[in-house]
Tab-separated table of C-alpha atoms in Angstrom:
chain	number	residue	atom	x	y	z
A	692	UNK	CA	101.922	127.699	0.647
A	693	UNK	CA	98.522	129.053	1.605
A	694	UNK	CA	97.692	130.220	5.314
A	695	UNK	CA	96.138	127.248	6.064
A	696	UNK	CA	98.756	124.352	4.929
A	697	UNK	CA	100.547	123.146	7.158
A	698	UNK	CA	104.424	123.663	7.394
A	699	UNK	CA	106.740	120.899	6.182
A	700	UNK	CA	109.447	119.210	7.740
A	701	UNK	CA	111.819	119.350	5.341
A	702	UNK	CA	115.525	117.333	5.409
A	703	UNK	CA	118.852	118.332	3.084
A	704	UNK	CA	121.151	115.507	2.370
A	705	UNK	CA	122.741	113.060	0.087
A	706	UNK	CA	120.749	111.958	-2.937
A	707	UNK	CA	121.305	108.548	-3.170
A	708	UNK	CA	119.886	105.652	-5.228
A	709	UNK	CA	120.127	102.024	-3.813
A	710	UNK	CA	120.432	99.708	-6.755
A	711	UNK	CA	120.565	96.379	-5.161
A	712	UNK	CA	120.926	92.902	-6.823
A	713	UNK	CA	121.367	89.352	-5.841
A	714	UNK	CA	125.059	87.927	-6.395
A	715	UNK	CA	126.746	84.639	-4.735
A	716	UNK	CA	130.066	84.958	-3.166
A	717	UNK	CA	131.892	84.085	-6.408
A	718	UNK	CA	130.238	87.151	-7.829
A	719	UNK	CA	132.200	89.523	-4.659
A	720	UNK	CA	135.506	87.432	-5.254
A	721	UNK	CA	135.192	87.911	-8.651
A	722	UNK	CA	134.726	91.810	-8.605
A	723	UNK	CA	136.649	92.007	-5.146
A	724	UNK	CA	133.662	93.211	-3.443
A	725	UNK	CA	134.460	93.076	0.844
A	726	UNK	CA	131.735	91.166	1.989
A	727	UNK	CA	128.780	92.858	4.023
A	728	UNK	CA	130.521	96.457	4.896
A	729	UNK	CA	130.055	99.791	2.882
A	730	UNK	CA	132.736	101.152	0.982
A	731	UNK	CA	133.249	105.006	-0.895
A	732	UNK	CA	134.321	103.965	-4.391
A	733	UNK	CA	135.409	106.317	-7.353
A	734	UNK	CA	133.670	106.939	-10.393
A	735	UNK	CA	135.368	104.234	-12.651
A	736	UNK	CA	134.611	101.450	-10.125
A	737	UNK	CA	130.711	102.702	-10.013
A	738	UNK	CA	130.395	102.419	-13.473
A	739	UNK	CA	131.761	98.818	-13.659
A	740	UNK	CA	130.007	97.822	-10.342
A	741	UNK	CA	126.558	98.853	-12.063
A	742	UNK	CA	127.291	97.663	-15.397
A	743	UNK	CA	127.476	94.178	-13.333
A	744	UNK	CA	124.712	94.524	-11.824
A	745	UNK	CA	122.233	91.539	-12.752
A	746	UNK	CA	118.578	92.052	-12.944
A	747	UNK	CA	119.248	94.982	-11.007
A	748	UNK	CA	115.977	96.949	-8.358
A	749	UNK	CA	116.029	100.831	-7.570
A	750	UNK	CA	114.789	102.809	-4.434
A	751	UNK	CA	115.496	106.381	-3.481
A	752	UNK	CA	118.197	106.909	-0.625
A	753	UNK	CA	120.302	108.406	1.689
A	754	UNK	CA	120.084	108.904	5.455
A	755	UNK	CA	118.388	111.914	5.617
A	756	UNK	CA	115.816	110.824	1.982
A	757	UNK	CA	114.944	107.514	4.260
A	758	UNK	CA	113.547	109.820	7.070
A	759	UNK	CA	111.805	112.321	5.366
A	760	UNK	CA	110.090	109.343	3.712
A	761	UNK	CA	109.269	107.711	7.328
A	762	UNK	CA	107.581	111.355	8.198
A	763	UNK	CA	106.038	111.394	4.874
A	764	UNK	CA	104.757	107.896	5.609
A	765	UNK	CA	103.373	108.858	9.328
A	766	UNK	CA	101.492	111.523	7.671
A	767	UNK	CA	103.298	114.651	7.984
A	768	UNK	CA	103.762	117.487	4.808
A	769	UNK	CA	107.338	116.531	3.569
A	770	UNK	CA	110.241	118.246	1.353
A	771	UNK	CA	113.530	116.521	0.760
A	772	UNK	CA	116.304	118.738	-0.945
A	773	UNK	CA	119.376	117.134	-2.489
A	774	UNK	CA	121.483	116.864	-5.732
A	775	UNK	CA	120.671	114.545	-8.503
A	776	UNK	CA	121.896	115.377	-11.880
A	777	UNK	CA	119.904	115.187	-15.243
A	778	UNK	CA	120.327	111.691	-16.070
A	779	UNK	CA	118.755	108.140	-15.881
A	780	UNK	CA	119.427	107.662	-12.144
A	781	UNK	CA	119.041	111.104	-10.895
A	782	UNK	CA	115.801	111.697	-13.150
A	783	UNK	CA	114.406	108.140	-11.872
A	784	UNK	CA	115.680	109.525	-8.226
A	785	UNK	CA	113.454	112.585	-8.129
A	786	UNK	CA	110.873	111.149	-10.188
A	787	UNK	CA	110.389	108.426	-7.425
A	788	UNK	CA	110.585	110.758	-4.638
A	789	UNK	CA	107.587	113.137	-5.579
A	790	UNK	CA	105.790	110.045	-6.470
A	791	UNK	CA	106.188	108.815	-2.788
A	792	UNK	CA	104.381	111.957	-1.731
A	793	UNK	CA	107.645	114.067	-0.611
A	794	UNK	CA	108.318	117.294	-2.613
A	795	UNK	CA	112.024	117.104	-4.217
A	796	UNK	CA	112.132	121.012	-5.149
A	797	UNK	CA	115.585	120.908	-6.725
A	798	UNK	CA	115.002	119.730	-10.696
A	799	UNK	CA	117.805	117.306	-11.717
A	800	UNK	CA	120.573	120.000	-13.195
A	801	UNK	CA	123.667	119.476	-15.120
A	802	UNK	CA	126.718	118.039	-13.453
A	803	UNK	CA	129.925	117.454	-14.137
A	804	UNK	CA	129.297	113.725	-12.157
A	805	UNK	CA	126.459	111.236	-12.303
A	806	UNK	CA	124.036	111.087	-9.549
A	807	UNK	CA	124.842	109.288	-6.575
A	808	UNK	CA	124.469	105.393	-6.318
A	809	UNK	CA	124.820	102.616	-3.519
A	810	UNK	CA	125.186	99.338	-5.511
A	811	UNK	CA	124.286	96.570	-3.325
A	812	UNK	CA	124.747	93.552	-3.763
A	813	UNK	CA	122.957	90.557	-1.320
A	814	UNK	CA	123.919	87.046	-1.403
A	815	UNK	CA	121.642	84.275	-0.344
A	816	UNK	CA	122.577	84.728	3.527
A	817	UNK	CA	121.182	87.844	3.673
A	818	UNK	CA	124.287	89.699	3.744
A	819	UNK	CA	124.551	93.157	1.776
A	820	UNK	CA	128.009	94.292	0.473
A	821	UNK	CA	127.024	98.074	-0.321
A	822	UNK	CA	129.522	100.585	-3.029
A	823	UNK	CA	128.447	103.935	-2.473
A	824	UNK	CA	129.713	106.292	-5.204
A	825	UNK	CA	129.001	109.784	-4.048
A	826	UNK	CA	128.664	111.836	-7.308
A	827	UNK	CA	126.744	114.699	-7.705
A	828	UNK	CA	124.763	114.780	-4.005
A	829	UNK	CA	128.379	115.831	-2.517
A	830	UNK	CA	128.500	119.182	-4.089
A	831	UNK	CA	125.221	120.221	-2.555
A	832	UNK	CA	125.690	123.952	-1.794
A	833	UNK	CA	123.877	127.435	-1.450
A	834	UNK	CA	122.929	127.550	-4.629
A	835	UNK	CA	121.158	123.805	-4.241
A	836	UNK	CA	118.778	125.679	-1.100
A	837	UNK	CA	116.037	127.770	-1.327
A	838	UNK	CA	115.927	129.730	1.500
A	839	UNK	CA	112.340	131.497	1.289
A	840	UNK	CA	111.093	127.047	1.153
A	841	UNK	CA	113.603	126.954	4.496
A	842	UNK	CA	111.838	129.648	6.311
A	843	UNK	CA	108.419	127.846	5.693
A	844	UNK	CA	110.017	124.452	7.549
A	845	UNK	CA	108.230	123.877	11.231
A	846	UNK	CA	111.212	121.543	11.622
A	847	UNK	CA	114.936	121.204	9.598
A	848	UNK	CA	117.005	118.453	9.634
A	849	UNK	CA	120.679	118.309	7.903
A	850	UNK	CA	122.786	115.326	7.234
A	851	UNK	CA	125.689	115.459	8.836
A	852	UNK	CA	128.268	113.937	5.812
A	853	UNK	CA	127.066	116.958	3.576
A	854	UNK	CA	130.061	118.397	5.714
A	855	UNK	CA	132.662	117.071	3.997
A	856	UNK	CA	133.083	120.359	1.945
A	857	UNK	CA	132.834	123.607	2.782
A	858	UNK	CA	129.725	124.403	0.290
A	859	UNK	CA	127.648	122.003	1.898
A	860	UNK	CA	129.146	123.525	5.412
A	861	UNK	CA	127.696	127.514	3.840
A	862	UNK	CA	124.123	125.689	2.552
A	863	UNK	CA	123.251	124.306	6.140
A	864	UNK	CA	124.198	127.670	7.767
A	865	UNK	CA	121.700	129.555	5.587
A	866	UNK	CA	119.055	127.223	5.655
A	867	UNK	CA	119.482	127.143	9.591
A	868	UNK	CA	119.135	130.736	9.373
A	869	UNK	CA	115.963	131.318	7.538
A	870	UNK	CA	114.622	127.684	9.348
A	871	UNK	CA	115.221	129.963	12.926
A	872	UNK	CA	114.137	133.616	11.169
A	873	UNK	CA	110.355	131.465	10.161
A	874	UNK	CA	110.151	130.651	13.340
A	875	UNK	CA	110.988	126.470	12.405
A	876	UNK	CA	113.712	124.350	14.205
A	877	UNK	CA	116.493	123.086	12.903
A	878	UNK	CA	118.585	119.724	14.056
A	879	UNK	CA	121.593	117.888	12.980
A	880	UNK	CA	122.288	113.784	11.975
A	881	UNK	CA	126.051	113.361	13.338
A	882	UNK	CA	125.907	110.502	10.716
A	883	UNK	CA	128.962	108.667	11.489
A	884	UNK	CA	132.399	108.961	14.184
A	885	UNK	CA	134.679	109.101	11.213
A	886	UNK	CA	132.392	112.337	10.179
A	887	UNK	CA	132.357	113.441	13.613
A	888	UNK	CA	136.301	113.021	13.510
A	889	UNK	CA	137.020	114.868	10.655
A	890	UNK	CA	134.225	118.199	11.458
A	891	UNK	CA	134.587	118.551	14.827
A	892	UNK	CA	134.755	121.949	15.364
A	893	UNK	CA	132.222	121.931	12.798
A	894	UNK	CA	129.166	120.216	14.810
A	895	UNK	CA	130.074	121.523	18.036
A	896	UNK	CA	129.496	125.541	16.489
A	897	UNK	CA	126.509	123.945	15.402
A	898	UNK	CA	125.151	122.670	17.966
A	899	UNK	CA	125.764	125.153	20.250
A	900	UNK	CA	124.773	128.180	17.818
A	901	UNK	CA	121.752	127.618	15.429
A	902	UNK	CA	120.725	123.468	16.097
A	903	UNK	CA	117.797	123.197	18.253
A	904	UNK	CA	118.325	119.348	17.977
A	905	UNK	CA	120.870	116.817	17.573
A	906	UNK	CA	120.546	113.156	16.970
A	907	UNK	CA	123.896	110.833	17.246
A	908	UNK	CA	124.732	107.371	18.170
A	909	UNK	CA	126.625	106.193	21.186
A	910	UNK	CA	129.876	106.190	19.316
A	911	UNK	CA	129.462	109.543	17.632
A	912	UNK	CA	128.441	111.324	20.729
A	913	UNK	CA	132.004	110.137	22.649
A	914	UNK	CA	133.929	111.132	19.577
A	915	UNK	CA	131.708	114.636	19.123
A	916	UNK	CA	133.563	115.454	22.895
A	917	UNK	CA	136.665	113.379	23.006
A	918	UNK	CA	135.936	111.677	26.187
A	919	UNK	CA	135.139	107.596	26.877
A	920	UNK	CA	132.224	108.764	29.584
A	921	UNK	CA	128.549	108.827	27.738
A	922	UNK	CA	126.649	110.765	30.811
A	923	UNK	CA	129.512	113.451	30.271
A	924	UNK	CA	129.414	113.873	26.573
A	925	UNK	CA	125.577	114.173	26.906
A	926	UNK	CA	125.732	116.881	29.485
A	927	UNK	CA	127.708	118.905	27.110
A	928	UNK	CA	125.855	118.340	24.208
A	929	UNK	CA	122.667	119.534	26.462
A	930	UNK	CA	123.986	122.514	27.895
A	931	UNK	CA	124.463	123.486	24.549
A	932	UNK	CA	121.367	122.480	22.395
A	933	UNK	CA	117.560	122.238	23.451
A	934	UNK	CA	117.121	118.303	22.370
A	935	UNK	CA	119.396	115.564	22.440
A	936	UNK	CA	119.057	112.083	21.344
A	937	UNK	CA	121.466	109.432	21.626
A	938	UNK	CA	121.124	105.506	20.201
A	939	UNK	CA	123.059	103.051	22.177
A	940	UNK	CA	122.306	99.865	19.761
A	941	UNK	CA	120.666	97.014	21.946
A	942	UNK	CA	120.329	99.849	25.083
A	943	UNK	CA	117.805	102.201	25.408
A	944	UNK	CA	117.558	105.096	23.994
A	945	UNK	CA	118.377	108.338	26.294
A	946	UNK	CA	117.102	111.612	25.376
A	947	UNK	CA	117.645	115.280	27.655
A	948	UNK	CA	114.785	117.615	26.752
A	949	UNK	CA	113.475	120.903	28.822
A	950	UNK	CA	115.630	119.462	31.871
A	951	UNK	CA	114.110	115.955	31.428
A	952	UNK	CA	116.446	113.264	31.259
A	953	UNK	CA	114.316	110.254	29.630
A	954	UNK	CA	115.126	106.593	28.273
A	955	UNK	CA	113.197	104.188	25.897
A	956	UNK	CA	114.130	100.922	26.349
A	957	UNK	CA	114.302	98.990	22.572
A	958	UNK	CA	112.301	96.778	21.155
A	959	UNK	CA	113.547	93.126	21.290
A	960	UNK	CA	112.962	91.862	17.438
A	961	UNK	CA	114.617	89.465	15.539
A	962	UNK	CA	117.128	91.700	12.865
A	963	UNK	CA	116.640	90.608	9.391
A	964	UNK	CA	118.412	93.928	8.484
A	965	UNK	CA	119.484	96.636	10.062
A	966	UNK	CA	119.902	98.979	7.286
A	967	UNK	CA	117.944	102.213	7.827
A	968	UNK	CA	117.601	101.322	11.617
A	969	UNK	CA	119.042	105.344	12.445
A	970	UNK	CA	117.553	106.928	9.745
A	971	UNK	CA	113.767	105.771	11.052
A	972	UNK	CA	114.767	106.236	14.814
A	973	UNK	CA	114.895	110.135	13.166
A	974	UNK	CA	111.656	110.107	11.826
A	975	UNK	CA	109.849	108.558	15.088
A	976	UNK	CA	111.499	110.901	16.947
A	977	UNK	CA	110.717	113.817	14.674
A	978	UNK	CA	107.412	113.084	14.384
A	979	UNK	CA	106.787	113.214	18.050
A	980	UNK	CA	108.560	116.522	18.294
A	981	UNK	CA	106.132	117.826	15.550
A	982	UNK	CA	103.156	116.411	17.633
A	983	UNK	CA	104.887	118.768	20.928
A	984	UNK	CA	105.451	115.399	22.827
A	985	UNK	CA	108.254	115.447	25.598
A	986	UNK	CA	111.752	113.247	25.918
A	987	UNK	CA	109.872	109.763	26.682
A	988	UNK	CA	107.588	109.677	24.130
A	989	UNK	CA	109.874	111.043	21.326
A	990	UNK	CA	112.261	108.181	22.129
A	991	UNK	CA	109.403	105.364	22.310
A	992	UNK	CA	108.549	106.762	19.067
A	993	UNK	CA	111.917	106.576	17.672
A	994	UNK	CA	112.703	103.303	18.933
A	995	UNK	CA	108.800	101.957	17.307
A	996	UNK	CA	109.688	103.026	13.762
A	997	UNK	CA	113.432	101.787	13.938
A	998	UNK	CA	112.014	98.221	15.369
A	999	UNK	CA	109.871	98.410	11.982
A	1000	UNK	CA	112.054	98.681	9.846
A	1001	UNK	CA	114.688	96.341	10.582
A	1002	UNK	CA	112.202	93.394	10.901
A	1003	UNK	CA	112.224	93.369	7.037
A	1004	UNK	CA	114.678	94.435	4.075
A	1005	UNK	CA	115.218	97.503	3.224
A	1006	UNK	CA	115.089	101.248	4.831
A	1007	UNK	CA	111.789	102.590	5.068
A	1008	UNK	CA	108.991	101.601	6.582
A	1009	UNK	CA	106.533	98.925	5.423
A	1010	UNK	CA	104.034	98.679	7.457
A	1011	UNK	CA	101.695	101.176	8.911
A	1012	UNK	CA	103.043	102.919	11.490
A	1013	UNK	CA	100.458	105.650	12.018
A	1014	UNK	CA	97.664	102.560	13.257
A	1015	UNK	CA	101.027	100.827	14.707
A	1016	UNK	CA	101.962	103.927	16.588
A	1017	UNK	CA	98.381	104.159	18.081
A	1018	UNK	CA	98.515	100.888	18.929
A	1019	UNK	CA	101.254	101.550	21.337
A	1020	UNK	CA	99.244	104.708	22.741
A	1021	UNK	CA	102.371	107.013	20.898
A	1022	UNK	CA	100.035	108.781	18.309
């Protein structure tokens, strides 16, 4: 990176492909496939699930993947690391990625397991039954991070179900580290209650050591400090960590930055589906933190490019939102 480039934001996550495909309901009973949730499924089930598959689309994934690509999108210098190994999906995965405009540093490699996969499946209500088989993105660790590429980031953000094992627990330490030493800053996806449940202790050192942001969800804020009262949990959280944002579904969205207490009301569209809803909340938000805006406007931002994205199928953005968000006065 020359002098005069600008500094990427750059997220770490799961690398994972959605392979979606139209089914009936016969199909699901059939293959005993629970009906519009999202399941973990071993290795042996993937393979039959995506042997099924009929006539079968692909798109690059994962929470954190979907908003790097809304930044990339919105115009800002992007980098998405993550594991993919050296096979069909994984090389198609990081293939599709740089092609997109984001930089995927990390080559495919060889794995011991296949590169991640979400088979969905949507029937003709509109309903999508998803089988995520986690693979090789779980096993992201140290080695998987370049930490000279972290210390160029203006801005980090880690995905919060990379903790599930201690490796990816020692990789977002480090690249927190060399995000803070280059002068960048580095923020956390809580990603889910049952994640918050099992990593506790986990995000709270976080956030109140190296995290200079944190984005969560009603439910995963309560469940991050164990208590049923929302303006409490927030307080903690930002006593502890410069930024906090918190979702609350159909409620605005509240966000405590510098001493500002702010809230963006939502956007009142009609849901064709929600999928990726979070993940582009994250890259509104982000992208107004880039820009140096304060609590309002990062939320309005948010709450613009998550009111995109679930007016049509599928997780990242369609239309643009760099003439949408100047529309709205936001960029």
């Amino acid at each position: 990176m020359t002098p005069t480039e600008a500094r990427p934001v750059i997220g770490i996550g799961n690398a994972v492909m959605d392979v979606i495909s139209a089914c009936d309901d016969a199909f699901l009973d059939h293959m005993s496939i629970e009906k519009g949730i999202m399941q973990l499924v071993e290795r042996e089930r993937a393979e039959r699930l995506f042997a099924a598959m009929d006539g079968r689309t692909e798109a690059p994934g994962g929470s954190v993947g979907n908003t790097i690509a809304g930044l990339g999108a919105l115009g800002l210098p992007t980098a998405f690391v993550g594991r993919v190994a050296r096979d069909g999906v994984g090389t198609r995965y990081a293939a599709s990625i740089e092609t997109a405009g984001t930089a995927f540093p990390n080559p495919p490699a060889e794995t011991a397991l296949p590169s991640s996969r979400s088979m969905i499946f949507v029937t003709p209500d509109g309903e999508r039954s998803m089988n995520t088989y986690l693979g090789a993105s779980a096993d992201l660790g140290p080695p998987d991070v370049d930490l000279a590429l972290m210390g160029r980031a203006s801005i980090l953000l880690l995905e919060g179900y990379l903790f599930d094992k201690e490796p990816g627990k020692q990789a977002f330490r480090a690249a927190a580290k060399a995000c803070a030493q280059g002068g960048g800053r580095a923020g956390v996806t809580l990603s889910d209650p049952f994640c918050v449940d099992r990593h506790r202790g986990d995000f709270r050192a976080l956030i109140e050591g190296p995290m200079n942001f944190a984005i969560g969800n009603r439910e995963e804020w309560l469940a991050l400090y164990e208590t049923d009262d929302l303006d409490e949990a927030l307080a903690l959280a930002s006593a502890a960590c410069a930024v906090v944002a918190c979702t609350r579904s159909s409620d605005s969205v509240i966000v405590l930055a510098g001493g500002t207490r702010a809230e963006a009301p939502v956007e009142r569209v009609v849901p064709v589906d929600a999928t990726g809803a979070g993940d582009q909340f994250a890259a509104g938000f982000l992208y107004g933190m880039a820009r140096g805006a304060g609590a309002e406007v990062m939320g309005r931002t948010g709450v613009a490019c998550a009111a995109e994205v679930i007016g049509h199928v599928g997780p990242r953005p369609e239309m643009d939102m760099r003439a949408r968000l100047a529309e709205l006065g936001l960029a």
